[in-house]
XYZ file of C-alpha atoms in Angstrom:
774
model
C 37.915 -2.573 7.417
C 34.530 -3.128 9.037
C 32.987 -0.218 7.163
C 33.955 -1.716 3.812
C 31.715 -3.927 1.675
C 32.422 -6.100 -1.312
C 30.583 -7.385 -4.360
C 31.210 -9.937 -7.043
C 29.698 -8.894 -10.369
C 29.343 -11.126 -13.417
C 28.578 -9.118 -16.540
C 27.100 -10.750 -19.652
C 26.695 -9.231 -23.071
C 29.095 -7.754 -25.625
C 31.791 -6.873 -23.100
C 35.021 -8.154 -24.641
C 37.048 -6.440 -27.312
C 35.146 -3.215 -26.682
C 37.294 -1.564 -24.012
C 35.229 -2.844 -21.119
C 38.045 -3.888 -18.780
C 39.909 -0.556 -19.030
C 36.579 1.197 -18.511
C 36.015 -0.863 -15.344
C 39.575 -0.179 -14.218
C 39.197 3.555 -14.743
C 35.802 3.713 -13.057
C 37.021 1.748 -10.028
C 40.257 3.688 -9.574
C 38.523 7.040 -10.031
C 36.153 6.047 -7.213
C 39.013 4.834 -5.021
C 37.833 1.219 -5.027
C 39.989 -1.895 -4.840
C 39.602 -5.349 -6.382
C 40.012 -6.840 -9.817
C 38.437 -7.437 -13.257
C 39.015 -10.269 -15.720
C 37.650 -11.724 -18.924
C 36.152 -15.196 -18.877
C 34.553 -17.296 -21.587
C 31.204 -16.238 -20.124
C 31.820 -12.477 -20.050
C 33.537 -10.281 -17.455
C 33.920 -10.861 -13.721
C 34.535 -7.991 -11.305
C 35.410 -8.127 -7.606
C 35.125 -4.709 -6.012
C 35.365 -3.481 -2.430
C 35.156 -0.155 -0.640
C 32.656 2.038 1.150
C 29.099 0.788 0.519
C 27.918 4.035 -1.107
C 30.957 4.084 -3.386
C 30.490 0.438 -4.375
C 26.866 1.251 -5.230
C 28.004 4.218 -7.348
C 30.355 1.863 -9.185
C 27.512 -0.589 -9.802
C 25.347 2.145 -11.314
C 28.241 3.511 -13.362
C 28.720 0.164 -15.088
C 25.367 0.603 -16.821
C 25.360 4.356 -17.279
C 28.917 4.915 -18.558
C 29.742 1.735 -20.503
C 31.938 2.064 -23.643
C 30.125 2.794 -26.932
C 30.576 -0.690 -28.400
C 29.558 -2.532 -25.230
C 26.112 -3.996 -24.653
C 25.295 -5.193 -21.163
C 22.557 -7.822 -21.178
C 22.723 -8.866 -17.525
C 24.673 -8.265 -14.316
C 24.702 -10.919 -11.620
C 25.409 -9.198 -8.327
C 26.228 -10.966 -5.071
C 27.757 -9.843 -1.764
C 31.390 -10.746 -1.162
C 33.517 -10.409 1.926
C 36.314 -7.843 1.401
C 39.712 -9.446 0.788
C 41.704 -6.430 1.819
C 42.803 -5.374 -1.665
C 44.602 -2.016 -1.658
C 44.454 -1.368 -5.415
C 42.447 -2.351 -8.461
C 43.974 -4.845 -10.905
C 43.268 -6.401 -14.289
C 43.774 -10.136 -14.033
C 44.571 -12.614 -16.789
C 41.665 -14.083 -18.727
C 40.359 -17.524 -17.860
C 38.708 -20.052 -20.158
C 35.751 -21.892 -18.678
C 34.565 -24.927 -20.633
C 30.994 -24.657 -21.897
C 30.799 -20.941 -21.014
C 30.158 -18.466 -23.827
C 29.451 -14.827 -24.502
C 28.257 -12.590 -27.341
C 30.965 -11.345 -29.693
C 31.283 -7.870 -31.105
C 30.829 -7.435 -34.859
C 33.441 -5.563 -36.885
C 33.053 -1.818 -36.495
C 34.019 1.199 -38.587
C 37.055 3.287 -37.737
C 36.307 5.626 -34.833
C 36.764 9.438 -34.909
C 39.926 9.286 -32.763
C 41.667 6.807 -35.059
C 40.480 8.694 -38.137
C 42.005 11.893 -36.776
C 45.306 10.115 -36.079
C 45.262 8.538 -39.550
C 45.556 11.942 -41.184
C 47.766 13.585 -38.538
C 51.332 13.943 -39.925
C 52.679 14.074 -36.366
C 51.126 10.767 -35.308
C 53.234 7.613 -35.543
C 50.352 5.861 -37.301
C 49.987 8.580 -39.933
C 48.440 7.029 -43.060
C 48.737 3.534 -41.594
C 45.945 1.466 -43.233
C 45.417 -0.780 -40.178
C 45.037 1.737 -37.372
C 42.461 0.720 -34.733
C 41.700 0.853 -31.029
C 39.295 -0.694 -28.525
C 36.474 1.421 -29.985
C 36.807 0.282 -33.599
C 38.270 -2.110 -36.109
C 38.032 -5.826 -36.884
C 36.440 -8.160 -34.350
C 34.276 -11.031 -35.595
C 36.210 -11.576 -38.836
C 39.544 -12.133 -37.038
C 38.392 -14.190 -34.021
C 39.344 -17.872 -34.034
C 38.208 -18.665 -30.487
C 37.271 -17.124 -27.152
C 38.225 -15.547 -24.820
C 38.850 -12.677 -27.223
C 42.597 -12.320 -26.690
C 45.267 -11.698 -29.300
C 46.516 -15.322 -29.458
C 42.976 -16.346 -30.455
C 42.871 -13.988 -33.452
C 44.537 -13.723 -36.849
C 46.819 -11.078 -35.282
C 48.597 -13.771 -33.259
C 51.609 -13.771 -35.594
C 52.309 -10.052 -35.287
C 54.602 -9.369 -32.315
C 53.979 -5.991 -30.737
C 56.772 -3.430 -30.942
C 57.723 -1.704 -27.638
C 55.537 1.343 -28.353
C 52.450 -0.728 -29.191
C 53.137 -3.084 -26.273
C 53.198 -0.124 -23.884
C 49.794 1.022 -25.158
C 48.438 -2.520 -25.043
C 49.474 -2.950 -21.390
C 48.353 0.470 -20.133
C 44.806 0.299 -18.686
C 44.450 4.057 -19.174
C 45.294 3.894 -22.876
C 42.665 3.756 -25.606
C 44.433 0.719 -27.025
C 44.620 -1.316 -23.843
C 44.118 -4.920 -24.920
C 42.879 -3.833 -28.353
C 43.681 -7.199 -29.903
C 44.311 -5.968 -33.482
C 46.530 -3.066 -32.287
C 49.527 -2.489 -34.550
C 51.618 0.190 -36.226
C 53.888 0.419 -39.297
C 56.756 -1.029 -37.262
C 55.059 -4.240 -36.173
C 51.721 -4.717 -37.904
C 50.218 -5.827 -41.203
C 51.579 -4.356 -44.429
C 49.988 -3.355 -47.707
C 51.197 -4.237 -51.192
C 49.977 -4.234 -54.800
C 50.170 -7.129 -57.239
C 49.839 -6.965 -61.012
C 50.198 -10.128 -63.052
C 51.391 -12.006 -59.981
C 54.245 -9.583 -59.292
C 54.539 -7.147 -56.401
C 54.937 -3.685 -57.863
C 54.623 -1.539 -54.753
C 54.271 -1.556 -50.991
C 52.554 0.625 -48.389
C 51.959 4.212 -49.637
C 53.362 3.445 -53.067
C 50.951 0.497 -53.421
C 48.061 2.714 -52.359
C 48.880 5.485 -54.825
C 49.409 3.039 -57.688
C 46.016 1.474 -56.964
C 44.440 4.951 -57.048
C 46.107 5.626 -60.403
C 44.749 2.375 -61.841
C 41.234 3.247 -60.657
C 41.533 6.675 -62.284
C 42.503 4.925 -65.504
C 39.343 2.797 -65.472
C 40.902 -0.439 -64.244
C 39.310 -2.982 -61.917
C 41.175 -3.434 -58.633
C 40.587 -6.277 -56.154
C 40.895 -4.919 -52.616
C 41.319 -7.076 -49.538
C 39.086 -5.732 -46.803
C 37.717 -6.743 -43.389
C 35.582 -9.710 -44.369
C 36.802 -10.479 -47.863
C 37.777 -8.945 -51.175
C 35.946 -6.199 -53.021
C 36.148 -5.453 -56.722
C 36.423 -1.715 -57.285
C 36.209 0.530 -60.321
C 35.231 4.086 -61.269
C 31.446 4.329 -60.873
C 31.307 7.328 -63.217
C 32.981 5.484 -66.109
C 30.561 3.562 -68.388
C 33.429 1.575 -69.845
C 34.789 0.522 -66.446
C 31.383 -0.499 -65.079
C 30.434 -2.436 -68.209
C 33.780 -4.216 -68.214
C 33.316 -5.223 -64.588
C 29.827 -6.551 -65.421
C 31.220 -8.545 -68.319
C 33.995 -10.088 -66.257
C 31.865 -10.779 -63.181
C 29.001 -12.273 -65.249
C 26.614 -9.857 -63.536
C 24.246 -8.682 -66.229
C 21.853 -6.322 -64.442
C 22.055 -6.858 -60.671
C 22.949 -3.561 -58.989
C 26.447 -2.875 -57.717
C 27.218 -1.465 -54.299
C 28.983 1.903 -54.155
C 31.421 3.569 -51.791
C 31.700 7.344 -51.632
C 34.290 9.273 -49.604
C 31.991 11.303 -47.354
C 28.446 12.410 -46.696
C 28.740 15.491 -48.905
C 29.622 13.275 -51.863
C 26.653 11.015 -51.130
C 24.302 13.999 -50.988
C 25.563 15.165 -54.377
C 24.285 11.936 -55.947
C 21.411 10.797 -53.704
C 18.597 12.145 -51.571
C 19.577 11.658 -47.953
C 17.157 12.230 -45.091
C 18.188 12.460 -41.430
C 17.481 8.771 -40.815
C 19.517 7.719 -43.842
C 22.324 10.026 -42.724
C 22.333 8.446 -39.287
C 22.502 4.964 -40.782
C 25.227 5.852 -43.277
C 27.414 7.293 -40.526
C 26.650 4.593 -37.956
C 29.510 2.496 -36.624
C 28.065 -0.503 -38.542
C 28.491 1.321 -41.894
C 26.042 -0.745 -43.971
C 25.139 -0.250 -47.594
C 22.041 1.970 -47.527
C 19.566 2.129 -50.406
C 19.017 5.775 -51.353
C 16.977 7.543 -54.007
C 19.210 8.652 -56.852
C 19.345 12.335 -57.856
C 18.570 13.063 -61.486
C 21.840 14.951 -62.004
C 24.107 12.224 -60.644
C 27.170 11.379 -62.738
C 27.141 7.779 -61.494
C 26.442 5.769 -64.612
C 23.011 4.171 -65.101
C 24.572 0.745 -65.571
C 25.499 0.664 -61.875
C 21.820 -0.076 -61.112
C 19.938 -0.659 -64.380
C 16.195 -0.059 -64.307
C 16.189 1.301 -60.752
C 15.793 4.671 -59.048
C 17.869 3.764 -56.007
C 21.569 3.258 -55.402
C 23.195 1.108 -52.717
C 25.699 3.414 -51.035
C 28.132 3.071 -48.145
C 30.765 5.292 -46.606
C 34.337 4.133 -45.920
C 34.587 1.964 -42.827
C 38.263 0.982 -42.677
C 41.327 3.231 -42.641
C 42.353 1.664 -45.949
C 39.055 2.792 -47.492
C 39.570 6.357 -46.272
C 43.050 6.435 -47.782
C 41.924 4.831 -51.030
C 38.988 7.214 -51.514
C 40.821 10.344 -50.378
C 39.180 13.147 -52.410
C 41.223 14.668 -55.214
C 40.307 16.628 -58.338
C 41.412 13.784 -60.633
C 39.995 10.900 -58.584
C 36.527 9.386 -59.196
C 33.848 10.813 -56.869
C 32.412 7.300 -56.368
C 33.698 3.755 -56.656
C 31.816 0.576 -57.386
C 32.666 -1.618 -54.395
C 31.146 -5.008 -55.054
C 31.884 -8.419 -53.580
C 35.046 -10.093 -54.794
C 33.612 -13.153 -56.467
C 32.240 -14.508 -59.686
C 28.452 -14.346 -59.821
C 26.842 -16.534 -57.094
C 30.172 -17.711 -55.577
C 31.198 -16.897 -51.982
C 33.289 -13.781 -51.502
C 37.045 -14.514 -51.640
C 38.926 -14.175 -48.334
C 42.287 -15.929 -48.691
C 45.095 -14.489 -50.808
C 45.772 -17.555 -52.958
C 42.073 -18.208 -53.449
C 41.581 -14.596 -54.539
C 44.498 -14.793 -56.950
C 43.007 -17.930 -58.499
C 39.318 -16.944 -58.594
C 39.644 -13.235 -59.319
C 42.525 -13.348 -61.798
C 40.163 -12.907 -64.737
C 38.155 -10.213 -62.997
C 40.756 -7.791 -61.601
C 43.619 -5.929 -63.243
C 45.445 -5.570 -59.925
C 45.251 -6.776 -56.311
C 45.654 -4.463 -53.313
C 46.664 -6.982 -50.659
C 47.648 -7.141 -47.005
C 48.816 -9.843 -44.622
C 46.215 -9.616 -41.850
C 44.268 -12.854 -42.086
C 40.482 -13.114 -42.403
C 39.044 -15.915 -40.278
C 35.400 -15.476 -41.313
C 34.117 -14.090 -44.606
C 31.565 -11.361 -44.103
C 29.768 -9.506 -46.881
C 28.566 -5.939 -46.494
C 25.177 -5.524 -44.837
C 22.376 -3.887 -46.829
C 19.607 -1.839 -45.206
C 16.861 0.613 -46.029
C 15.066 3.144 -43.890
C 11.326 2.673 -43.547
C 9.115 4.891 -41.391
C 12.158 6.258 -39.620
C 13.600 2.870 -38.661
C 16.041 0.406 -40.154
C 14.685 -2.264 -42.474
C 17.402 -4.880 -43.160
C 17.769 -6.570 -46.527
C 21.029 -8.388 -45.754
C 22.445 -8.752 -42.245
C 26.169 -9.381 -42.155
C 29.211 -7.146 -41.487
C 28.643 -4.759 -38.599
C 25.660 -6.731 -37.278
C 26.620 -10.427 -37.199
C 27.016 -12.195 -34.846
C 25.299 -9.684 -32.545
C 22.511 -11.695 -30.883
C 18.777 -11.233 -31.171
C 16.936 -11.691 -27.909
C 14.468 -14.577 -27.671
C 11.168 -14.311 -25.763
C 12.213 -17.090 -23.386
C 15.119 -19.388 -22.658
C 15.391 -22.222 -25.187
C 17.266 -25.517 -25.539
C 20.453 -25.416 -27.570
C 19.301 -25.409 -31.199
C 21.027 -25.091 -34.551
C 18.596 -23.711 -37.151
C 20.072 -24.128 -40.614
C 18.006 -21.594 -42.599
C 16.919 -21.885 -46.202
C 18.341 -22.320 -49.688
C 18.501 -18.687 -50.817
C 20.222 -15.913 -48.873
C 21.196 -18.523 -46.332
C 22.052 -17.520 -42.799
C 21.994 -20.064 -40.001
C 21.287 -19.508 -36.310
C 22.651 -20.919 -33.074
C 20.177 -20.457 -30.221
C 20.846 -21.087 -26.555
C 19.338 -19.656 -23.392
C 17.652 -16.386 -24.423
C 20.092 -15.613 -27.257
C 19.814 -16.254 -30.992
C 23.176 -15.834 -32.706
C 22.464 -15.333 -36.395
C 25.317 -15.956 -38.752
C 26.762 -13.655 -41.324
C 25.288 -13.853 -44.839
C 26.240 -17.207 -46.367
C 24.484 -16.816 -49.727
C 22.576 -19.011 -52.144
C 23.321 -22.691 -51.574
C 23.572 -23.561 -55.243
C 27.249 -24.495 -55.387
C 29.769 -26.536 -53.453
C 31.856 -23.528 -52.388
C 28.880 -21.895 -50.652
C 27.967 -25.165 -48.974
C 31.518 -25.504 -47.661
C 31.313 -21.939 -46.362
C 28.077 -22.883 -44.591
C 29.691 -25.944 -42.968
C 32.710 -23.935 -41.856
C 30.490 -21.206 -40.442
C 28.434 -23.689 -38.434
C 31.557 -25.306 -36.958
C 33.007 -21.897 -36.097
C 29.834 -20.731 -34.321
C 29.598 -23.957 -32.358
C 33.167 -23.402 -31.177
C 32.755 -19.688 -30.408
C 29.499 -20.114 -28.511
C 30.426 -23.446 -26.888
C 27.486 -25.219 -28.480
C 26.706 -28.811 -29.175
C 23.143 -28.669 -30.475
C 20.500 -30.660 -28.687
C 18.323 -30.313 -31.771
C 18.387 -29.163 -35.369
C 15.710 -27.049 -37.049
C 15.321 -27.111 -40.815
C 13.058 -26.132 -43.694
C 10.732 -28.892 -44.867
C 11.784 -28.581 -48.514
C 13.468 -31.958 -49.124
C 15.890 -30.643 -51.762
C 17.411 -27.748 -49.822
C 21.112 -28.306 -49.160
C 20.752 -26.988 -45.604
C 17.883 -29.414 -44.992
C 19.961 -32.329 -46.214
C 22.790 -31.207 -43.934
C 20.454 -31.129 -40.932
C 18.889 -34.522 -41.622
C 22.236 -36.181 -42.263
C 23.732 -34.708 -39.110
C 20.660 -35.717 -37.121
C 21.132 -39.285 -38.293
C 24.907 -39.324 -37.739
C 24.837 -37.758 -34.264
C 21.478 -38.966 -32.985
C 20.109 -35.443 -32.623
C 16.461 -34.444 -32.642
C 15.436 -32.726 -35.892
C 12.424 -30.437 -36.263
C 11.060 -29.568 -39.684
C 9.551 -26.077 -39.786
C 7.200 -24.927 -42.531
C 8.803 -22.102 -44.496
C 6.141 -19.419 -44.047
C 5.545 -20.281 -40.416
C 9.263 -19.632 -39.894
C 8.924 -16.243 -41.626
C 6.115 -15.143 -39.328
C 7.848 -16.503 -36.217
C 10.993 -14.592 -37.183
C 8.992 -11.384 -37.446
C 7.457 -12.046 -34.034
C 10.871 -12.589 -32.421
C 12.201 -9.524 -34.216
C 9.530 -7.490 -32.453
C 10.033 -9.075 -29.037
C 6.625 -10.738 -29.207
C 6.185 -12.966 -26.137
C 4.145 -15.552 -28.034
C 1.321 -15.467 -25.505
C -1.174 -14.886 -28.310
C -1.327 -15.585 -32.050
C -0.900 -13.009 -34.803
C -2.241 -12.709 -38.325
C 0.770 -13.490 -40.485
C 0.983 -12.311 -44.087
C 3.828 -14.297 -45.651
C 4.458 -13.250 -49.264
C 7.511 -14.564 -51.086
C 8.680 -16.464 -54.126
C 9.049 -20.035 -52.944
C 8.252 -22.046 -49.846
C 7.480 -25.741 -49.501
C 3.867 -26.226 -48.442
C 2.293 -28.893 -46.277
C 0.503 -30.243 -49.353
C 3.712 -30.548 -51.349
C 2.934 -27.488 -53.490
C 4.987 -24.312 -53.687
C 3.433 -21.769 -51.351
C 4.131 -18.050 -51.224
C 0.888 -16.070 -50.965
C -0.104 -17.071 -47.439
C -2.247 -15.732 -44.610
C -1.543 -17.622 -41.390
C -2.971 -17.431 -37.918
C 0.216 -18.267 -36.056
C 2.143 -18.302 -32.831
C 5.506 -19.917 -32.158
C 3.974 -23.338 -31.491
C 1.956 -23.714 -34.675
C -0.202 -22.141 -37.348
C -3.365 -22.429 -39.360
C -3.365 -21.626 -43.063
C -6.271 -19.198 -43.066
C -6.163 -17.980 -46.698
C -3.905 -18.159 -49.723
C -3.592 -17.235 -53.372
C -5.092 -19.582 -55.923
C -2.503 -21.810 -57.539
C -1.226 -21.955 -61.074
C 1.237 -24.335 -62.731
C 4.800 -23.070 -63.234
C 5.566 -24.240 -66.773
C 9.121 -25.488 -66.809
C 9.573 -25.290 -63.047
C 12.678 -23.173 -62.381
C 12.604 -22.037 -66.009
C 9.416 -20.122 -65.171
C 11.305 -18.219 -62.450
C 13.971 -17.214 -64.969
C 11.413 -16.493 -67.721
C 8.339 -14.740 -66.258
C 6.572 -14.757 -69.635
C 5.805 -18.411 -68.874
C 4.033 -17.391 -65.658
C 2.123 -14.702 -67.487
C 0.836 -17.286 -69.968
C -0.201 -19.571 -67.112
C -2.154 -16.757 -65.434
C -3.751 -15.760 -68.739
C -4.880 -19.362 -69.134
C -6.385 -19.472 -65.656
C -8.104 -16.107 -66.203
C -9.615 -17.298 -69.478
C -7.730 -14.765 -71.617
C -6.615 -15.913 -75.051
C -2.924 -15.776 -75.865
C -3.137 -12.986 -78.439
C -0.124 -11.445 -80.142
C -0.862 -7.968 -78.768
C 0.254 -9.082 -75.312
C 4.001 -8.713 -74.527
C 4.605 -12.224 -73.129
C 2.931 -13.736 -76.188
C 5.040 -11.609 -78.546
C 8.150 -12.621 -76.618
C 7.521 -16.352 -77.106
C 7.617 -18.390 -80.289
C 4.746 -20.559 -81.440
C 6.782 -23.635 -80.552
C 7.551 -22.306 -77.057
C 3.862 -21.604 -76.501
C 2.986 -25.100 -77.665
C 5.407 -26.577 -75.119
C 4.071 -24.351 -72.334
C 0.530 -25.325 -73.271
C 1.440 -28.987 -73.035
C 2.949 -28.398 -69.586
C 0.022 -26.543 -68.048
C -2.734 -28.482 -69.801
C -5.907 -27.127 -71.348
C -8.159 -24.988 -69.190
C -10.063 -27.164 -66.755
C -7.629 -30.059 -67.073
C -4.801 -31.073 -64.765
C -1.306 -29.790 -65.561
C 1.110 -32.208 -67.141
C 4.856 -32.704 -66.726
C 7.326 -30.229 -65.225
C 4.758 -27.692 -64.064
C 4.640 -27.619 -60.251
C 1.728 -25.746 -58.712
C 2.419 -22.483 -56.875
C 0.459 -20.001 -54.779
C 3.376 -17.574 -54.780
C 2.781 -13.832 -54.586
C 6.308 -13.284 -55.866
C 5.490 -15.249 -59.016
C 2.291 -13.196 -59.461
C 4.392 -10.010 -59.409
C 6.670 -11.606 -62.016
C 3.692 -12.450 -64.228
C 2.261 -8.923 -64.073
C 5.710 -7.502 -64.838
C 5.848 -9.674 -67.947
C 2.280 -8.721 -68.944
C 3.205 -5.037 -68.725
C 6.231 -5.605 -70.943
C 8.654 -4.705 -68.165
C 10.668 -7.913 -67.918
C 10.287 -11.219 -69.783
C 13.517 -12.799 -68.558
C 15.478 -12.213 -65.370
C 19.135 -12.598 -64.494
C 18.891 -12.025 -60.741
C 16.341 -12.914 -58.102
C 13.141 -10.787 -58.080
C 14.337 -8.618 -60.973
C 10.945 -8.596 -62.679
C 9.160 -7.494 -59.502
C 11.843 -4.928 -58.656
C 11.552 -3.315 -62.078
C 7.748 -3.401 -61.904
C 7.895 -1.438 -58.647
C 10.340 1.018 -60.221
C 7.765 2.136 -62.820
C 4.866 2.620 -60.369
C 3.127 5.954 -60.906
C 2.497 6.908 -57.293
C -0.025 9.554 -58.372
C -2.233 7.033 -60.170
C -5.466 6.123 -58.436
C -7.587 2.995 -58.469
C -6.939 -0.619 -57.571
C -7.530 -3.932 -59.291
C -9.885 -6.278 -57.453
C -9.045 -9.819 -56.390
C -11.790 -12.403 -55.949
C -11.895 -13.850 -52.431
C -13.872 -17.065 -52.091
C -13.525 -18.849 -48.758
C -9.835 -19.416 -48.096
C -8.818 -18.952 -51.751
C -7.838 -15.587 -53.221
C -8.092 -15.617 -57.004
C -6.082 -13.027 -58.988
C -7.844 -13.955 -62.253
C -9.978 -10.762 -62.224
C -6.770 -8.761 -61.757
C -5.207 -10.414 -64.798
C -8.275 -9.611 -66.886
C -8.240 -5.979 -65.717
C -4.533 -5.660 -66.535
C -5.104 -7.017 -70.041
C -8.090 -4.737 -70.574
C -6.058 -1.683 -69.544
C -3.150 -2.717 -71.746
C -5.468 -2.962 -74.735
C -6.900 0.479 -73.961
C -3.459 2.071 -73.929
C -3.211 2.694 -70.188
C 0.372 3.507 -69.202
C 2.406 0.693 -67.652
C 3.172 2.886 -64.623
C -0.545 3.280 -63.943
C -1.152 -0.444 -64.335
C 1.729 -1.170 -61.944
C 0.263 1.254 -59.396
C -3.220 -0.235 -59.635
C -1.789 -3.724 -59.224
C 0.149 -2.713 -56.093
C -2.923 -0.994 -54.648
C -5.016 -4.031 -55.506
C -2.693 -6.289 -53.526
C -2.881 -3.873 -50.580
C -6.688 -3.746 -50.649
C -6.823 -7.530 -50.794
C -4.524 -7.740 -47.742
C -6.740 -5.300 -45.839
C -9.867 -7.226 -46.782
C -8.487 -10.618 -45.723
C -6.991 -9.285 -42.482
C -10.310 -7.622 -41.607
C -12.081 -10.936 -42.222
C -9.589 -12.819 -40.022
C -9.945 -10.192 -37.309
C -13.673 -10.813 -37.389
C -13.084 -14.552 -37.022
C -10.434 -14.428 -34.304
C -10.426 -10.992 -32.688
C -6.688 -10.689 -33.435
C -5.394 -7.243 -34.331
C -1.640 -7.830 -34.746
C -0.442 -8.367 -38.318
C 3.101 -9.626 -39.027
C 4.446 -8.913 -42.525
C 7.259 -11.220 -43.617
C 8.721 -12.795 -46.745
C 10.798 -11.318 -49.546
C 7.874 -9.602 -51.295
C 7.726 -7.186 -48.343
C 11.040 -5.719 -49.474
C 8.893 -3.893 -52.037
C 8.805 -0.491 -50.341
C 5.788 0.752 -52.292
C 3.743 -2.267 -51.274
C 5.013 -2.087 -47.697
C 4.274 1.620 -47.302
C 0.740 1.393 -48.653
C -0.044 -1.786 -46.709
C 1.257 -0.453 -43.382
C -0.625 2.791 -43.893
C -3.870 0.935 -44.633
C -3.509 -1.606 -41.838
C -2.767 1.015 -39.214
C -5.660 3.136 -40.400
C -7.865 0.062 -39.943
C -6.733 -0.273 -36.323
C -4.175 -3.059 -36.702
C -0.808 -3.186 -34.959
C 1.753 -3.997 -37.654
C 4.888 -6.042 -36.891
C 7.776 -5.342 -39.268
C 11.333 -6.618 -39.451
C 13.928 -4.389 -37.790
C 16.827 -6.682 -36.852
C 16.755 -9.479 -39.442
C 15.616 -9.433 -43.079
C 12.054 -10.187 -44.147
C 13.576 -12.428 -46.815
C 15.093 -15.861 -46.233
C 18.074 -14.263 -44.462
C 15.863 -14.149 -41.358
C 14.366 -17.605 -41.767
C 16.656 -19.397 -39.284
C 15.552 -17.135 -36.434
C 11.958 -18.243 -36.933
C 13.015 -21.886 -37.289
C 14.777 -21.746 -33.922
C 11.772 -20.165 -32.184
C 9.318 -22.692 -33.636
C 11.572 -25.670 -32.913
C 11.977 -24.574 -29.283
C 8.210 -24.547 -28.790
C 7.724 -27.915 -30.437
C 10.560 -29.530 -28.481
C 8.968 -28.348 -25.250
C 5.543 -29.551 -26.354
C 3.716 -26.242 -26.053
C 0.230 -26.491 -27.618
C -1.252 -24.282 -30.299
C -4.108 -21.970 -29.436
C -7.578 -23.378 -30.057
C -8.429 -20.805 -32.711
C -5.547 -22.069 -34.846
C -6.779 -25.650 -35.097
């Protein structure tokens, strides 16, 4: 025994529910090593002993050969006296109070399970809930850690002898796959119409397919909630779904059976193909082909479609290609407009009864609702628009260890964040906090994360807007529990999030360009066209758009013609009837708007808050061009303005830059002049986009001259405009700047909590701002 050595290894990262213990068992036994492996609340512990060279080979193999879904963040390695083990064992899990570990997101069905699903000789042939350690539900079924079956929504399904044998066999692909099941012992599928069950298992599936062929709307229970599905090539079906769901123009997500079907309707490059087929299976925005039979009303006024491939066995069975089956299905969230996605059966029956003609149900519970993630590809890399299923709660690494912080996010596209040590655990997409149901979902999500990650926050981070529901939650909880609370300026949080997203150490400031629709400013105004010199500890507002009044407040967001009139007033352009926003409004409406914004040179009057928002400027130009006078979903006017850009048009409108203020008035006058000379709207849209880009380059060059900084972080919802982003990144890089873009969290408010956590950590530890920022 004297020639033997031992080691105790503690492995942290995503190492539970991903086949890590059977991998360790196989690696150790193949090398002839003895010892044990077990799950703990903190990760995986391994005791191994054998010849020193063999133990070292095992240590290296842990990193080099880990299972596909595992992510090793750290391995603590310490010598250990051999105990004389003669074999390698898998021990029972242990729960250690206060310990925690990252949790795997839900993952798409793996190739092995997909092959078995369609193999007539396999005992799980056409079983809609087939899975193994390499795929299937994870985050959405976990109630607590360690990740063992009793702590999931599969606890009530007793394993049959065949499944139990697989579950207990360390050499089997389904060893300790917590959702493992088969037709004999697992969840079942059924179809409901009018409250009655009319079919089960394969019969339910085929009846649902028949209803979809007939143009019906079917509610389908999935991994993280219900979808509403219909034939995406049927104008009548899509319009009926819009009518029922109260979704006037906002695009629907689509699911197509395979990559060949996607390529028949959309342009798919190699990077898009990789993302579509990834184990996360997000919705990917793709350019639509002109010959596509998917109806225009799926995404009105847009050239792109949001497409995903099947990611559960049920999806593959439901979309199985056939000559009489639709080539594409709308697969949109199962909710009424702006409500949280339905997850529980009775709730779905109540809330979706007027939306769906039938319900394809199953009895595997959903612990956590989780919408589909939405991503684009930009410059060969992912660019997230919504981070949820497949990605949450996978952690984002922080530049340094931080106190335990709960950052509550913003009002729109809410996602919160639990930060501890060097991890930031961002939540799934919660949604817009405009109704009680979403707020309750937020509260439940926070409680669940605090339980999963063994967190009691030492501090709360929140947006400074006093009327945000998440802010009120944070301040009330701070008062009730005596917790420190750190208010973080909205646009500072955006830039900090972008810095964290890029692994920026924070040892130097960056030039932050924060463009969005709404953010509460230090002066009480609505900011949104901001240039900041910022690090994690603080910021200086170095430049910003000139402000205008928003006549009617939120009404101006819904009716961009109001914003257009306000910009015309500031630019000194008369409200003549030849201009689209003037034609859209009545004389009485214009009189009211005039009374709100005041005469030129006078202070605004009631209900007209001041804004410097770039998003609102895009809305105003959209209205001026006649593209969109009223909106029914967020950023619709700007989205449709981008859609008409003539990318071959040259020229750029010029902003006036005076000190720290950037005045778009000359741009407004140039737009009006071009409109009156019959210049095409697509050309005007292009020149406006190029004008914004040239203004960004000019201001960043000026700030570089002041500070010597050459890193530019682009954050805020306006940077989801791919035309603007492409031209700006191209120009900035050509000018010698390093550009920081979002890759892990959205540029919109879905990434806000990450920045809040990073800023709050610096302020709690009292780190000073750099001199050049004061």
